[in-house]
Tab-separated table of C-alpha atoms in Angstrom:
chain	number	residue	atom	x	y	z
A	21	MET	CA	-2.068	-7.178	-2.041
A	22	GLU	CA	-3.924	-7.584	-5.321
A	23	PHE	CA	-4.360	-4.283	-7.165
A	24	ASN	CA	-7.945	-3.048	-6.822
A	25	ARG	CA	-9.505	-1.467	-9.921
A	26	ARG	CA	-13.168	-1.814	-8.964
A	27	ILE	CA	-15.147	1.210	-10.164
A	28	LEU	CA	-18.809	2.114	-9.597
A	29	ILE	CA	-20.603	4.408	-12.078
A	30	VAL	CA	-23.750	6.079	-10.709
A	31	ASP	CA	-26.008	7.905	-13.193
A	32	ASP	CA	-29.741	7.856	-13.882
A	33	GLN	CA	-29.160	7.847	-17.668
A	34	SER	CA	-28.527	4.278	-18.801
A	35	ASP	CA	-26.857	5.325	-22.069
A	36	LEU	CA	-24.298	7.464	-20.232
A	37	ARG	CA	-23.591	4.670	-17.741
A	38	GLU	CA	-22.952	2.270	-20.601
A	39	GLN	CA	-20.745	4.756	-22.477
A	40	LEU	CA	-18.569	5.388	-19.425
A	41	ALA	CA	-18.314	1.672	-18.670
A	42	GLN	CA	-17.266	0.839	-22.235
A	43	LEU	CA	-14.822	3.732	-22.281
A	44	LEU	CA	-13.039	2.412	-19.195
A	45	LEU	CA	-13.199	-1.226	-20.264
A	46	ASN	CA	-11.525	-0.263	-23.549
A	47	SER	CA	-9.087	2.148	-21.939
A	48	GLY	CA	-5.746	2.156	-23.759
A	49	ARG	CA	-7.006	0.262	-26.798
A	50	GLN	CA	-7.098	1.698	-30.286
A	51	ASN	CA	-10.453	2.965	-31.516
A	52	LYS	CA	-12.109	1.507	-34.631
A	53	THR	CA	-10.857	4.302	-36.909
A	54	ALA	CA	-7.249	3.737	-35.855
A	55	GLN	CA	-7.654	-0.011	-36.358
A	56	LEU	CA	-9.085	0.548	-39.877
A	57	VAL	CA	-6.195	2.849	-40.857
A	58	LYS	CA	-3.724	0.295	-39.566
A	59	SER	CA	-5.397	-2.490	-41.572
A	60	MET	CA	-5.447	-0.433	-44.824
A	61	ARG	CA	-1.815	0.514	-44.346
A	62	ALA	CA	-0.859	-3.142	-44.052
A	63	ARG	CA	-2.822	-4.128	-47.190
A	64	LEU	CA	-1.666	-1.253	-49.433
A	65	MET	CA	1.952	-0.963	-48.356
A	66	GLY	CA	2.696	-4.401	-46.989
A	67	PHE	CA	3.818	-2.760	-43.769
A	68	VAL	CA	2.899	-4.327	-40.459
A	69	ASP	CA	3.313	-2.300	-37.274
A	70	ALA	CA	5.247	-3.835	-34.434
A	71	PRO	CA	3.071	-5.307	-31.687
A	72	ASP	CA	2.192	-2.960	-28.859
A	73	LYS	CA	4.469	-3.956	-25.972
A	74	ASN	CA	2.258	-2.097	-23.511
A	75	ARG	CA	-0.959	-3.844	-24.541
A	76	ASP	CA	-0.878	-6.364	-21.686
A	77	ALA	CA	0.065	-3.599	-19.237
A	78	MET	CA	-3.105	-1.611	-19.909
A	79	PRO	CA	-5.361	-1.332	-16.842
A	80	LYS	CA	-8.213	-3.814	-16.668
A	81	TYR	CA	-11.084	-2.357	-14.667
A	82	ASP	CA	-13.915	-4.155	-12.904
A	83	ILE	CA	-16.930	-1.947	-13.627
A	84	ASP	CA	-20.362	-1.906	-11.954
A	85	THR	CA	-23.165	0.579	-12.607
A	86	ALA	CA	-26.143	1.900	-10.671
A	87	GLY	CA	-29.070	4.043	-11.844
A	88	GLN	CA	-29.920	5.574	-8.462
A	89	GLY	CA	-28.061	6.676	-5.353
A	90	GLN	CA	-29.856	4.223	-3.051
A	91	GLU	CA	-28.902	1.346	-5.342
A	92	ALA	CA	-25.266	2.491	-5.339
A	93	PHE	CA	-25.283	2.695	-1.532
A	94	GLU	CA	-26.493	-0.905	-1.265
A	95	MET	CA	-23.855	-2.074	-3.758
A	96	VAL	CA	-21.089	-0.416	-1.728
A	97	GLN	CA	-22.454	-2.060	1.432
A	98	VAL	CA	-22.358	-5.500	-0.187
A	99	ALA	CA	-18.854	-4.889	-1.559
A	100	LEU	CA	-17.562	-3.994	1.901
A	101	LYS	CA	-19.159	-7.079	3.471
A	102	GLN	CA	-17.512	-9.246	0.812
A	103	ASN	CA	-14.149	-7.566	1.478
A	104	ALA	CA	-14.085	-6.397	-2.145
A	105	PRO	CA	-14.501	-2.607	-1.843
A	106	TYR	CA	-14.686	-0.177	-4.728
A	107	ALA	CA	-11.573	1.920	-5.245
A	108	MET	CA	-13.535	4.814	-6.752
A	109	MET	CA	-16.863	5.903	-8.179
A	110	PHE	CA	-18.216	8.399	-10.696
A	111	VAL	CA	-21.424	10.055	-9.452
A	112	ASP	CA	-23.845	12.228	-11.421
A	113	MET	CA	-25.182	15.270	-9.587
A	114	ARG	CA	-28.857	15.093	-10.667
A	115	MET	CA	-30.543	11.675	-10.490
A	116	PRO	CA	-34.324	12.064	-10.102
A	117	PRO	CA	-36.462	10.797	-8.474
A	118	GLY	CA	-34.096	9.517	-5.746
A	119	TRP	CA	-31.007	10.831	-3.987
A	120	ASP	CA	-28.974	13.458	-5.788
A	121	GLY	CA	-25.192	13.187	-6.105
A	122	ILE	CA	-24.511	15.042	-2.853
A	123	LYS	CA	-26.792	12.785	-0.793
A	124	THR	CA	-25.387	9.687	-2.498
A	125	ALA	CA	-21.790	10.708	-1.800
A	126	GLN	CA	-22.646	11.629	1.814
A	127	GLU	CA	-24.225	8.258	2.570
A	128	ILE	CA	-21.510	6.247	0.827
A	129	ARG	CA	-18.746	8.248	2.494
A	130	ARG	CA	-20.386	7.443	5.841
A	131	ILE	CA	-19.842	3.687	5.361
A	132	ASP	CA	-16.693	3.790	3.213
A	133	SER	CA	-14.231	6.525	4.125
A	134	ASN	CA	-11.603	5.272	1.666
A	135	ILE	CA	-13.489	5.391	-1.630
A	136	GLU	CA	-12.367	8.026	-4.147
A	137	ILE	CA	-15.292	10.065	-5.527
A	138	VAL	CA	-15.587	11.972	-8.813
A	139	MET	CA	-18.669	14.223	-9.007
A	140	MET	CA	-20.047	14.771	-12.533
A	141	THR	CA	-22.310	17.738	-13.257
A	142	ALA	CA	-23.475	19.971	-16.087
A	143	TYR	CA	-25.102	22.478	-13.735
A	144	ALA	CA	-24.108	24.998	-11.106
A	145	ASP	CA	-26.352	23.654	-8.339
A	146	TYR	CA	-23.448	23.566	-5.880
A	147	THR	CA	-20.099	25.294	-5.710
A	148	GLN	CA	-16.996	23.235	-5.012
A	149	GLU	CA	-16.937	24.706	-1.508
A	150	ASP	CA	-20.525	23.532	-0.967
A	151	MET	CA	-19.661	20.001	-2.078
A	152	VAL	CA	-16.627	19.814	0.185
A	153	ARG	CA	-18.632	21.072	3.136
A	154	GLU	CA	-21.489	18.613	2.530
A	155	ILE	CA	-19.452	15.515	1.635
A	156	GLY	CA	-16.153	16.006	3.474
A	157	SER	CA	-12.742	14.410	2.791
A	158	PRO	CA	-11.783	16.861	0.010
A	159	GLU	CA	-8.532	14.951	-0.559
A	160	LYS	CA	-10.642	12.017	-1.819
A	161	MET	CA	-13.030	13.934	-4.055
A	162	LEU	CA	-12.758	15.519	-7.500
A	163	PHE	CA	-15.180	17.393	-9.766
A	164	ILE	CA	-15.668	17.232	-13.508
A	165	LYS	CA	-17.948	19.352	-15.680
A	166	LYS	CA	-20.060	17.876	-18.462
A	167	PRO	CA	-19.373	17.533	-21.319
A	168	PHE	CA	-16.017	15.965	-20.551
A	169	HIS	CA	-13.301	14.410	-22.687
A	170	SER	CA	-12.828	10.650	-22.691
A	171	GLU	CA	-9.155	11.026	-21.771
A	172	GLU	CA	-10.149	12.889	-18.605
A	173	ILE	CA	-12.269	9.952	-17.450
A	174	CYS	CA	-9.514	7.447	-18.210
A	175	GLN	CA	-6.920	9.532	-16.392
A	176	PHE	CA	-9.150	9.956	-13.335
A	177	ALA	CA	-9.742	6.204	-13.195
A	178	TYR	CA	-6.077	5.325	-13.610
A	179	SER	CA	-4.756	7.862	-11.095
A	180	LEU	CA	-7.417	7.466	-8.408
A	181	CYS	CA	-7.275	3.667	-8.437
A	182	ALA	CA	-3.499	3.905	-8.013
A	183	LYS	CA	-3.956	6.413	-5.185
A	184	TRP	CA	-6.473	4.162	-3.392
A	185	ASN	CA	-4.137	1.170	-3.606
A	186	ASN	CA	-1.113	3.143	-2.405
A	187	LEU	CA	-3.028	4.387	0.632
A	188	MET	CA	-4.207	0.859	1.461
A	189	ILE	CA	-0.629	-0.444	1.277
A	190	GLU	CA	0.458	2.419	3.517
A	191	ASN	CA	-2.246	1.594	6.081
A	192	ILE	CA	-1.314	-2.100	6.060
A	193	ARG	CA	2.350	-1.278	6.587
A	194	ARG	CA	1.507	1.035	9.468
A	195	ARG	CA	-0.380	-1.759	11.241
A	196	TRP	CA	2.463	-4.232	10.690
A	197	LEU	CA	4.965	-1.629	11.860
A	198	GLU	CA	3.042	-1.232	15.118
A	199	LYS	CA	3.157	-5.009	15.660
A	200	LEU	CA	6.853	-5.064	14.814
A	201	VAL	CA	7.664	-2.309	17.312
A	202	LEU	CA	5.661	-4.009	20.074
A	203	ASN	CA	7.438	-7.335	19.588
A	204	LEU	CA	10.887	-5.772	19.231
A	205	ARG	CA	10.150	-4.194	22.590
A	206	LYS	CA	9.710	-7.711	24.028
A	207	ILE	CA	13.140	-8.680	22.692
A	208	LYS	CA	14.616	-5.653	24.443
A	209	GLN	CA	12.971	-6.941	27.640
A	210	GLN	CA	14.706	-10.317	27.152
A	211	ASP	CA	11.634	-12.189	25.945
A	212	THR	CA	13.415	-14.435	23.436
A	213	SER	CA	10.788	-17.135	23.032
A	214	SER	CA	10.169	-18.731	19.644
A	215	GLU	CA	6.661	-17.240	19.698
A	216	THR	CA	8.089	-13.719	19.929
A	217	TYR	CA	10.459	-14.403	17.034
A	218	HIS	CA	7.538	-15.806	15.043
A	219	ARG	CA	5.545	-12.610	15.576
A	220	ILE	CA	8.524	-10.482	14.565
A	221	MET	CA	9.021	-12.509	11.387
A	222	GLU	CA	5.282	-12.314	10.667
A	223	ALA	CA	5.381	-8.528	11.065
A	224	TYR	CA	8.347	-8.253	8.698
A	225	LEU	CA	6.615	-10.450	6.113
A	226	GLY	CA	3.448	-8.377	6.349
A	227	PHE	CA	5.295	-5.060	6.222
A	228	PHE	CA	7.278	-6.022	3.121
A	229	HIS	CA	4.374	-7.960	1.572
A	230	SER	CA	6.273	-11.234	1.426
A	231	THR	CA	5.251	-14.805	2.250
A	232	LYS	CA	8.700	-16.352	2.549
A	233	GLY	CA	11.173	-15.899	5.371
A	234	PHE	CA	12.616	-17.277	8.586
A	235	ALA	CA	14.042	-16.371	11.989
A	236	ALA	CA	17.229	-18.198	12.953
A	237	GLU	CA	19.773	-17.931	15.783
A	238	TRP	CA	23.463	-18.800	15.971
A	239	LEU	CA	24.416	-20.550	19.233
A	240	PRO	CA	28.176	-20.008	19.696
A	241	ASP	CA	28.509	-22.428	22.634
A	242	ARG	CA	27.085	-25.287	20.596
A	243	LYS	CA	28.385	-23.907	17.285
A	244	GLU	CA	25.126	-24.562	15.518
A	245	TRP	CA	22.108	-22.819	14.029
A	246	VAL	CA	18.580	-22.991	15.425
A	247	VAL	CA	15.613	-22.073	13.235
A	248	HIS	CA	12.933	-20.563	15.476
A	249	THR	CA	10.262	-20.199	12.798
A	250	PHE	CA	9.897	-20.117	9.014
A	251	SER	CA	7.363	-19.569	6.243
A	252	GLY	CA	7.384	-20.419	2.540
A	253	PHE	CA	10.272	-22.907	2.711
A	254	PRO	CA	9.572	-26.615	2.074
A	255	GLU	CA	11.429	-27.751	5.195
A	256	GLN	CA	13.854	-26.605	7.869
A	257	LYS	CA	16.778	-28.528	6.343
A	258	VAL	CA	16.827	-26.164	3.353
A	259	ILE	CA	17.293	-23.177	5.669
A	260	LEU	CA	19.996	-24.861	7.773
A	261	LYS	CA	21.973	-25.763	4.650
A	262	MET	CA	21.822	-22.163	3.413
A	263	LEU	CA	22.848	-20.823	6.837
A	264	LYS	CA	25.900	-23.088	6.978
A	265	GLN	CA	26.950	-22.115	3.457
A	266	ASN	CA	26.735	-18.389	4.285
A	267	GLN	CA	27.699	-18.585	7.960
A	268	THR	CA	30.810	-16.389	7.806
A	269	GLN	CA	29.079	-13.596	5.923
A	270	MET	CA	26.042	-13.606	8.219
A	271	LEU	CA	27.979	-13.600	11.487
A	272	ASP	CA	30.256	-10.798	10.298
A	273	THR	CA	27.415	-8.416	9.479
A	274	ASN	CA	25.960	-5.885	11.910
A	275	ALA	CA	23.547	-4.343	9.446
A	276	GLN	CA	21.001	-5.344	6.835
A	277	SER	CA	22.534	-7.324	3.973
A	278	LYS	CA	21.501	-9.606	1.135
A	279	ILE	CA	22.311	-13.321	0.852
A	280	GLU	CA	20.942	-15.630	-1.859
A	281	LYS	CA	18.153	-13.163	-2.766
A	282	LEU	CA	17.149	-12.885	0.898
A	283	GLN	CA	17.183	-9.631	2.825
A	284	ILE	CA	18.955	-10.425	6.115
A	285	ILE	CA	18.155	-8.259	9.136
A	286	PRO	CA	20.156	-8.957	12.333
A	287	LEU	CA	18.526	-8.661	15.761
A	288	ARG	CA	21.478	-8.326	18.111
A	289	GLU	CA	20.433	-7.985	21.741
A	290	HIS	CA	21.867	-9.335	25.022
A	291	GLY	CA	24.694	-11.113	23.205
A	292	THR	CA	22.407	-13.075	20.873
A	293	SER	CA	22.854	-13.462	17.119
A	294	VAL	CA	19.345	-13.749	15.703
A	295	PHE	CA	18.621	-13.053	12.048
A	296	ILE	CA	15.375	-12.387	10.213
A	297	ALA	CA	15.413	-13.300	6.514
A	298	ILE	CA	12.813	-11.941	4.088
A	299	ALA	CA	12.418	-13.145	0.486
A	300	ASP	CA	10.724	-11.396	-2.449
A	301	ALA	CA	10.148	-8.172	-0.518
A	302	GLU	CA	8.202	-5.626	-2.591
A	303	THR	CA	10.460	-2.810	-1.388
A	304	SER	CA	13.722	-4.694	-1.947
A	305	GLU	CA	14.701	-2.256	-4.706
A	306	ASP	CA	14.478	0.622	-2.229
A	307	PRO	CA	16.956	0.009	0.623
A	308	THR	CA	15.620	2.962	2.639
A	309	TRP	CA	12.847	0.842	4.177
A	310	PHE	CA	15.341	-1.762	5.330
A	311	GLN	CA	17.704	0.903	6.660
A	312	CYS	CA	14.927	2.402	8.783
A	313	VAL	CA	13.796	-0.974	10.111
A	314	ASN	CA	17.360	-2.057	10.826
A	315	MET	CA	17.960	1.105	12.867
A	316	LEU	CA	14.770	0.295	14.755
A	317	ASN	CA	16.262	-3.107	15.651
A	318	LEU	CA	19.430	-1.478	16.982
A	319	ALA	CA	17.575	1.072	19.117
A	320	SER	CA	17.489	0.792	22.899
A	321	LEU	CA	14.325	0.030	24.890
A	322	ASP	CA	13.525	3.651	25.778
A	323	GLN	CA	14.103	4.659	22.146
A	324	ILE	CA	11.702	1.915	21.008
A	325	GLU	CA	9.073	3.164	23.449
A	326	PHE	CA	9.542	6.758	22.302
A	327	ILE	CA	9.175	5.791	18.618
A	328	ARG	CA	6.152	3.587	19.383
A	329	LYS	CA	4.286	6.417	21.107
A	330	ILE	CA	4.916	8.820	18.247
A	331	GLU	CA	4.061	6.185	15.615
A	332	GLN	CA	0.637	5.724	17.229
A	333	ARG	CA	-0.142	9.364	16.452
A	334	LEU	CA	0.255	8.911	12.694
A	335	SER	CA	-2.990	9.341	10.789
A	336	GLY	CA	-4.075	7.938	7.426
A	337	ASN	CA	-3.977	11.392	5.862
A	338	LEU	CA	-0.829	11.480	3.708
A	339	PRO	CA	0.032	15.219	4.064
A	340	VAL	CA	-0.510	14.983	7.828
A	341	GLN	CA	1.598	11.845	7.968
A	342	VAL	CA	4.533	13.508	6.214
A	343	LYS	CA	4.290	16.406	8.663
A	344	GLU	CA	4.239	13.956	11.578
A	345	LEU	CA	7.286	12.112	10.234
A	346	ARG	CA	9.232	15.347	10.135
A	347	GLN	CA	8.158	16.081	13.701
A	348	ILE	CA	9.442	12.625	14.654
A	349	ALA	CA	12.765	13.472	13.016
A	350	ASP	CA	13.067	16.680	15.045
A	351	GLY	CA	12.090	14.850	18.243
A	352	LEU	CA	14.680	12.145	17.661
A	353	LYS	CA	17.402	14.731	17.139
A	354	ARG	CA	16.555	16.469	20.399
A	355	LYS	CA	16.130	13.332	22.524
A	356	TYR	CA	19.020	11.252	21.156
A	357	ALA	CA	21.500	13.843	19.931
A	358	ASP	CA	24.490	11.621	20.792
A	359	ASP	CA	23.255	8.447	19.094
A	360	PRO	CA	24.657	8.210	15.515
A	361	GLU	CA	22.222	5.469	14.421
A	362	ILE	CA	19.163	7.412	15.563
A	363	LEU	CA	20.526	10.551	13.899
A	364	LYS	CA	20.736	8.584	10.642
A	365	LEU	CA	17.104	7.532	11.064
A	366	SER	CA	16.163	11.147	11.753
A	367	THR	CA	17.871	12.240	8.541
A	368	LEU	CA	16.027	9.583	6.521
A	369	LEU	CA	12.664	10.668	7.942
A	370	ASN	CA	13.363	14.300	7.101
A	371	GLU	CA	14.094	13.362	3.489
A	372	ILE	CA	10.577	11.948	2.940
């Protein structure tokens, strides 16, 4: 998923809108005074500073501005229709003659529940409690008093854009996890069609944000590999060659492993030897995700059903989700106290 740094600035004063926009567009760059000092230092002392290694890593924001709340509302509507939502917005409290900041935030929150909102005010028209009550979703709303420091604005933008993107990734993974659980359930019910394996591979690719992988099966009677489905490889022959070269290692493993930069996840059920391979997984540096998913593969049908029902209860609210995960861990311990693999999964969930 491409990182979203779209920001909407809503203020009736055009000069303030422009100042905030320029501040964010130049975030992380040296100001003119610092540049002048650096230039004089080079001329007088013949000393040239080393290039800034972090220059290219500075955030690059996509900034839009609106002078009235109604205009901002329409811009958010268009952004949603174009599947290019804003990650956050700065909203002034007083914007005559139209909607004030509270009304603007209320209406925008009604159509976009994910947007992060920063309320800007120099007055005491509303208390923080009033704003929370009127707008809702306090976990996605912050307040800042005018006059504010430029570093505060930059930090809000950086942190809230990162928060928005992390929550979107989390929501995407939850949806892919639901699809994965449903299709693993089919495997447990002996539905071993190529279409089922394709859906499982697709769910893995989506969950780990990868576009390259395959599902292959070893047929011991015929002593050969069958590739059920693949994505991102030029042709099936490339996969078969790799499988033959790593055959011993793959058939000896009962857990997630890594072969030729591919994460290998075995699906062993009803005597089959099916393997899902995922390349370039975003979470490959953190093996915990793969450990959890691998334990899910090894679970029995009633365990899969139990996990699926609890997973459906997870909400998008991060604190609530963590609480739910810990409840899942306790439930797993009680229901499957004699299963060592499920107990490992329970321990991992409790560590979140």
